Short mmCIF file of N, CA and C in Angstrom, two decimals:
data_model
loop_
_atom_site.label_atom_id
_atom_site.label_comp_id
_atom_site.label_asym_id
_atom_site.label_seq_id
_atom_site.Cartn_x
_atom_site.Cartn_y
_atom_site.Cartn_z
N MET A 1 -16.98 -3.46 10.96
CA MET A 1 -15.93 -4.34 10.47
C MET A 1 -16.09 -4.49 8.96
N ALA A 2 -14.98 -4.38 8.28
CA ALA A 2 -14.98 -4.52 6.82
C ALA A 2 -15.23 -5.97 6.44
N LYS A 3 -15.71 -6.15 5.22
CA LYS A 3 -15.94 -7.51 4.74
C LYS A 3 -14.63 -8.27 4.69
N LEU A 4 -14.69 -9.52 5.03
CA LEU A 4 -13.49 -10.35 5.07
C LEU A 4 -12.87 -10.47 3.69
N ALA A 5 -13.71 -10.45 2.64
CA ALA A 5 -13.18 -10.56 1.28
C ALA A 5 -12.30 -9.35 0.94
N LEU A 6 -12.68 -8.16 1.40
CA LEU A 6 -11.87 -6.97 1.13
C LEU A 6 -10.55 -7.02 1.87
N ILE A 7 -10.58 -7.52 3.09
CA ILE A 7 -9.35 -7.64 3.88
C ILE A 7 -8.42 -8.66 3.23
N ASN A 8 -8.98 -9.79 2.78
CA ASN A 8 -8.17 -10.82 2.12
C ASN A 8 -7.62 -10.32 0.79
N ARG A 9 -8.41 -9.54 0.06
CA ARG A 9 -7.95 -9.00 -1.22
C ARG A 9 -6.75 -8.09 -1.00
N GLU A 10 -6.80 -7.28 0.04
CA GLU A 10 -5.69 -6.38 0.33
C GLU A 10 -4.44 -7.18 0.74
N ALA A 11 -4.64 -8.25 1.49
CA ALA A 11 -3.51 -9.09 1.89
C ALA A 11 -2.88 -9.75 0.66
N LYS A 12 -3.71 -10.15 -0.29
CA LYS A 12 -3.21 -10.75 -1.52
C LYS A 12 -2.41 -9.73 -2.32
N ARG A 13 -2.89 -8.48 -2.36
CA ARG A 13 -2.16 -7.44 -3.07
C ARG A 13 -0.79 -7.20 -2.44
N VAL A 14 -0.73 -7.22 -1.10
CA VAL A 14 0.56 -7.04 -0.42
C VAL A 14 1.52 -8.14 -0.83
N ALA A 15 1.03 -9.37 -0.92
CA ALA A 15 1.89 -10.49 -1.30
C ALA A 15 2.37 -10.35 -2.75
N VAL A 16 1.49 -9.91 -3.65
CA VAL A 16 1.87 -9.77 -5.07
C VAL A 16 2.89 -8.64 -5.23
N VAL A 17 2.71 -7.55 -4.49
CA VAL A 17 3.68 -6.44 -4.56
C VAL A 17 5.05 -6.91 -4.09
N ALA A 18 5.07 -7.68 -3.01
CA ALA A 18 6.35 -8.18 -2.49
C ALA A 18 7.00 -9.15 -3.48
N LYS A 19 6.17 -9.95 -4.13
CA LYS A 19 6.70 -10.96 -5.07
C LYS A 19 7.38 -10.31 -6.27
N PHE A 20 6.79 -9.23 -6.80
CA PHE A 20 7.30 -8.61 -8.01
C PHE A 20 8.15 -7.36 -7.76
N ALA A 21 8.46 -7.05 -6.51
CA ALA A 21 9.18 -5.82 -6.19
C ALA A 21 10.55 -5.77 -6.85
N ALA A 22 11.30 -6.84 -6.79
CA ALA A 22 12.65 -6.84 -7.36
C ALA A 22 12.60 -6.71 -8.89
N LYS A 23 11.66 -7.41 -9.50
CA LYS A 23 11.53 -7.35 -10.96
C LYS A 23 11.14 -5.95 -11.42
N ARG A 24 10.19 -5.33 -10.70
CA ARG A 24 9.77 -3.97 -11.03
C ARG A 24 10.93 -3.00 -10.88
N ALA A 25 11.69 -3.15 -9.80
CA ALA A 25 12.83 -2.26 -9.56
C ALA A 25 13.86 -2.37 -10.67
N ALA A 26 14.14 -3.59 -11.12
CA ALA A 26 15.12 -3.79 -12.18
C ALA A 26 14.65 -3.17 -13.49
N LEU A 27 13.37 -3.33 -13.81
CA LEU A 27 12.84 -2.74 -15.04
C LEU A 27 12.83 -1.21 -14.97
N LEU A 28 12.53 -0.67 -13.81
CA LEU A 28 12.51 0.79 -13.66
C LEU A 28 13.91 1.38 -13.78
N VAL A 29 14.92 0.62 -13.34
CA VAL A 29 16.30 1.09 -13.49
C VAL A 29 16.64 1.21 -14.97
N VAL A 30 16.25 0.23 -15.76
CA VAL A 30 16.52 0.25 -17.20
C VAL A 30 15.75 1.40 -17.86
N ILE A 31 14.50 1.57 -17.47
CA ILE A 31 13.67 2.62 -18.08
C ILE A 31 14.24 4.00 -17.79
N ASN A 32 14.73 4.21 -16.58
CA ASN A 32 15.22 5.53 -16.17
C ASN A 32 16.69 5.75 -16.49
N ASP A 33 17.37 4.74 -17.03
CA ASP A 33 18.79 4.86 -17.36
C ASP A 33 18.95 5.67 -18.65
N GLN A 34 19.63 6.78 -18.56
CA GLN A 34 19.83 7.65 -19.73
C GLN A 34 20.81 7.04 -20.73
N ASN A 35 21.68 6.16 -20.28
CA ASN A 35 22.67 5.54 -21.16
C ASN A 35 22.13 4.34 -21.92
N ALA A 36 20.98 3.82 -21.52
CA ALA A 36 20.39 2.67 -22.21
C ALA A 36 19.81 3.12 -23.55
N SER A 37 19.83 2.21 -24.50
CA SER A 37 19.29 2.56 -25.82
C SER A 37 17.77 2.66 -25.75
N GLU A 38 17.20 3.31 -26.75
CA GLU A 38 15.75 3.47 -26.77
C GLU A 38 15.05 2.13 -26.90
N GLU A 39 15.68 1.22 -27.63
CA GLU A 39 15.08 -0.11 -27.80
C GLU A 39 15.03 -0.86 -26.47
N GLU A 40 16.12 -0.78 -25.69
CA GLU A 40 16.13 -1.43 -24.37
C GLU A 40 15.08 -0.83 -23.46
N GLN A 41 14.97 0.50 -23.47
CA GLN A 41 13.97 1.16 -22.64
C GLN A 41 12.56 0.77 -23.06
N PHE A 42 12.34 0.68 -24.36
CA PHE A 42 11.03 0.30 -24.87
C PHE A 42 10.67 -1.13 -24.45
N GLN A 43 11.63 -2.04 -24.57
CA GLN A 43 11.40 -3.43 -24.16
C GLN A 43 11.11 -3.52 -22.66
N ALA A 44 11.83 -2.71 -21.89
CA ALA A 44 11.60 -2.71 -20.44
C ALA A 44 10.20 -2.20 -20.12
N ARG A 45 9.74 -1.19 -20.84
CA ARG A 45 8.38 -0.67 -20.64
C ARG A 45 7.33 -1.74 -20.97
N LEU A 46 7.57 -2.47 -22.06
CA LEU A 46 6.64 -3.53 -22.42
C LEU A 46 6.59 -4.62 -21.35
N LYS A 47 7.76 -4.99 -20.82
CA LYS A 47 7.79 -6.00 -19.77
C LYS A 47 7.11 -5.51 -18.49
N LEU A 48 7.28 -4.22 -18.20
CA LEU A 48 6.64 -3.64 -17.03
C LEU A 48 5.12 -3.67 -17.18
N GLN A 49 4.64 -3.43 -18.38
CA GLN A 49 3.19 -3.46 -18.63
C GLN A 49 2.63 -4.88 -18.55
N GLN A 50 3.48 -5.88 -18.76
CA GLN A 50 3.02 -7.26 -18.71
C GLN A 50 2.85 -7.77 -17.29
N LEU A 51 3.44 -7.07 -16.32
CA LEU A 51 3.29 -7.49 -14.93
C LEU A 51 1.84 -7.31 -14.49
N PRO A 52 1.40 -8.06 -13.49
CA PRO A 52 0.02 -7.91 -13.01
C PRO A 52 -0.22 -6.50 -12.45
N ARG A 53 -1.46 -6.05 -12.56
CA ARG A 53 -1.80 -4.72 -12.05
C ARG A 53 -1.55 -4.62 -10.56
N ASN A 54 -1.87 -5.67 -9.85
CA ASN A 54 -1.72 -5.63 -8.40
C ASN A 54 -0.26 -5.70 -7.95
N ALA A 55 0.68 -5.78 -8.88
CA ALA A 55 2.09 -5.76 -8.53
C ALA A 55 2.58 -4.34 -8.28
N SER A 56 1.75 -3.36 -8.60
CA SER A 56 2.13 -1.97 -8.39
C SER A 56 1.83 -1.57 -6.95
N PRO A 57 2.80 -0.99 -6.24
CA PRO A 57 2.56 -0.60 -4.85
C PRO A 57 1.55 0.54 -4.71
N VAL A 58 1.24 1.23 -5.80
CA VAL A 58 0.27 2.31 -5.74
C VAL A 58 -1.13 1.77 -5.43
N ARG A 59 -1.37 0.53 -5.77
CA ARG A 59 -2.70 -0.06 -5.57
C ARG A 59 -2.94 -0.52 -4.14
N LEU A 60 -1.92 -0.45 -3.30
CA LEU A 60 -2.10 -0.83 -1.89
C LEU A 60 -2.87 0.26 -1.16
N HIS A 61 -3.63 -0.17 -0.16
CA HIS A 61 -4.43 0.76 0.61
C HIS A 61 -4.25 0.42 2.08
N ASN A 62 -4.05 1.43 2.91
CA ASN A 62 -3.89 1.18 4.35
C ASN A 62 -5.24 0.73 4.93
N ARG A 63 -5.18 -0.24 5.82
CA ARG A 63 -6.38 -0.71 6.52
C ARG A 63 -6.10 -0.82 8.00
N CYS A 64 -7.14 -0.60 8.80
CA CYS A 64 -7.04 -0.76 10.25
C CYS A 64 -6.74 -2.23 10.55
N THR A 65 -5.80 -2.47 11.43
CA THR A 65 -5.43 -3.85 11.74
C THR A 65 -6.50 -4.57 12.56
N LEU A 66 -7.32 -3.81 13.27
CA LEU A 66 -8.36 -4.44 14.10
C LEU A 66 -9.67 -4.64 13.35
N THR A 67 -10.11 -3.61 12.64
CA THR A 67 -11.43 -3.67 12.01
C THR A 67 -11.38 -3.86 10.51
N GLY A 68 -10.29 -3.53 9.87
CA GLY A 68 -10.20 -3.61 8.42
C GLY A 68 -10.72 -2.37 7.72
N ARG A 69 -11.07 -1.34 8.48
CA ARG A 69 -11.58 -0.11 7.89
C ARG A 69 -10.51 0.52 7.01
N SER A 70 -10.93 1.03 5.83
CA SER A 70 -9.96 1.54 4.87
C SER A 70 -9.77 3.05 4.94
N ARG A 71 -10.71 3.74 5.56
CA ARG A 71 -10.60 5.20 5.62
C ARG A 71 -10.29 5.64 7.04
N GLY A 72 -9.58 6.74 7.14
CA GLY A 72 -9.27 7.29 8.45
C GLY A 72 -8.28 6.45 9.22
N VAL A 73 -7.27 5.90 8.54
CA VAL A 73 -6.28 5.05 9.18
C VAL A 73 -5.02 5.86 9.44
N PHE A 74 -4.55 5.84 10.67
CA PHE A 74 -3.32 6.53 11.04
C PHE A 74 -2.15 5.59 10.78
N ARG A 75 -1.22 6.03 9.93
CA ARG A 75 -0.09 5.19 9.53
C ARG A 75 0.78 4.81 10.72
N LYS A 76 0.99 5.77 11.60
CA LYS A 76 1.90 5.55 12.72
C LYS A 76 1.44 4.40 13.61
N PHE A 77 0.14 4.26 13.76
CA PHE A 77 -0.41 3.25 14.65
C PHE A 77 -1.02 2.06 13.91
N GLY A 78 -1.36 2.25 12.65
CA GLY A 78 -2.00 1.18 11.89
C GLY A 78 -3.43 0.93 12.32
N LEU A 79 -4.05 1.94 12.92
CA LEU A 79 -5.41 1.80 13.43
C LEU A 79 -6.31 2.85 12.81
N GLY A 80 -7.59 2.51 12.72
CA GLY A 80 -8.58 3.47 12.28
C GLY A 80 -8.81 4.51 13.36
N ARG A 81 -9.37 5.63 12.97
CA ARG A 81 -9.54 6.74 13.91
C ARG A 81 -10.41 6.38 15.11
N SER A 82 -11.46 5.60 14.90
CA SER A 82 -12.35 5.26 16.00
C SER A 82 -11.68 4.30 16.98
N LYS A 83 -10.99 3.29 16.46
CA LYS A 83 -10.30 2.34 17.34
C LYS A 83 -9.12 3.01 18.05
N LEU A 84 -8.45 3.91 17.37
CA LEU A 84 -7.35 4.63 18.00
C LEU A 84 -7.87 5.44 19.17
N ARG A 85 -9.01 6.08 18.99
CA ARG A 85 -9.60 6.90 20.06
C ARG A 85 -9.99 6.02 21.24
N GLU A 86 -10.61 4.87 20.97
CA GLU A 86 -11.01 3.97 22.05
C GLU A 86 -9.80 3.49 22.85
N LEU A 87 -8.77 3.05 22.14
CA LEU A 87 -7.58 2.53 22.82
C LEU A 87 -6.82 3.64 23.54
N ALA A 88 -6.85 4.85 23.00
CA ALA A 88 -6.16 5.96 23.65
C ALA A 88 -6.84 6.31 24.96
N PHE A 89 -8.15 6.29 24.99
CA PHE A 89 -8.86 6.59 26.24
C PHE A 89 -8.62 5.53 27.30
N LYS A 90 -8.41 4.28 26.86
CA LYS A 90 -8.10 3.21 27.80
C LYS A 90 -6.64 3.25 28.25
N GLY A 91 -5.83 4.04 27.54
CA GLY A 91 -4.41 4.12 27.88
C GLY A 91 -3.59 2.98 27.33
N GLU A 92 -4.06 2.34 26.27
CA GLU A 92 -3.37 1.18 25.71
C GLU A 92 -2.45 1.52 24.55
N VAL A 93 -2.40 2.80 24.17
CA VAL A 93 -1.51 3.23 23.09
C VAL A 93 -0.36 4.00 23.73
N PRO A 94 0.84 3.43 23.73
CA PRO A 94 1.96 4.11 24.38
C PRO A 94 2.35 5.39 23.66
N GLY A 95 2.56 6.44 24.45
CA GLY A 95 3.02 7.71 23.89
C GLY A 95 1.90 8.60 23.40
N LEU A 96 0.66 8.15 23.49
CA LEU A 96 -0.46 8.97 23.01
C LEU A 96 -1.20 9.53 24.22
N VAL A 97 -1.29 10.85 24.28
CA VAL A 97 -1.92 11.52 25.42
C VAL A 97 -3.04 12.40 24.89
N LYS A 98 -4.14 12.43 25.62
CA LYS A 98 -5.26 13.27 25.23
C LYS A 98 -4.85 14.73 25.38
N ALA A 99 -5.07 15.48 24.32
CA ALA A 99 -4.71 16.90 24.35
C ALA A 99 -5.89 17.69 24.87
N SER A 100 -5.79 18.14 26.10
CA SER A 100 -6.84 18.99 26.67
C SER A 100 -6.19 20.09 27.47
N TRP A 101 -6.83 21.22 27.50
CA TRP A 101 -6.27 22.35 28.23
C TRP A 101 -7.36 23.13 28.92
#
């Protein structure tokens, strides 16, 4: 099980990304607008840099919902590889069948 502080930190990052998502999107529209003046684009870049680092969705990391493990997480299920295997053998993951021949 991952440390609780790491799990809480990731949850806080998710909240910060959601909080600043609209503001980031608006600034990115101005930055990528070819019709905007260079001064407007420059000001938008400066404002984007002033946002908190954790407001960037790139800093988010997938974690297992059961254990908090950060590596080997399957996006489709939201579980780490070990927990996914355990639950699949028990038959608790719908649509997942052991591939054997």
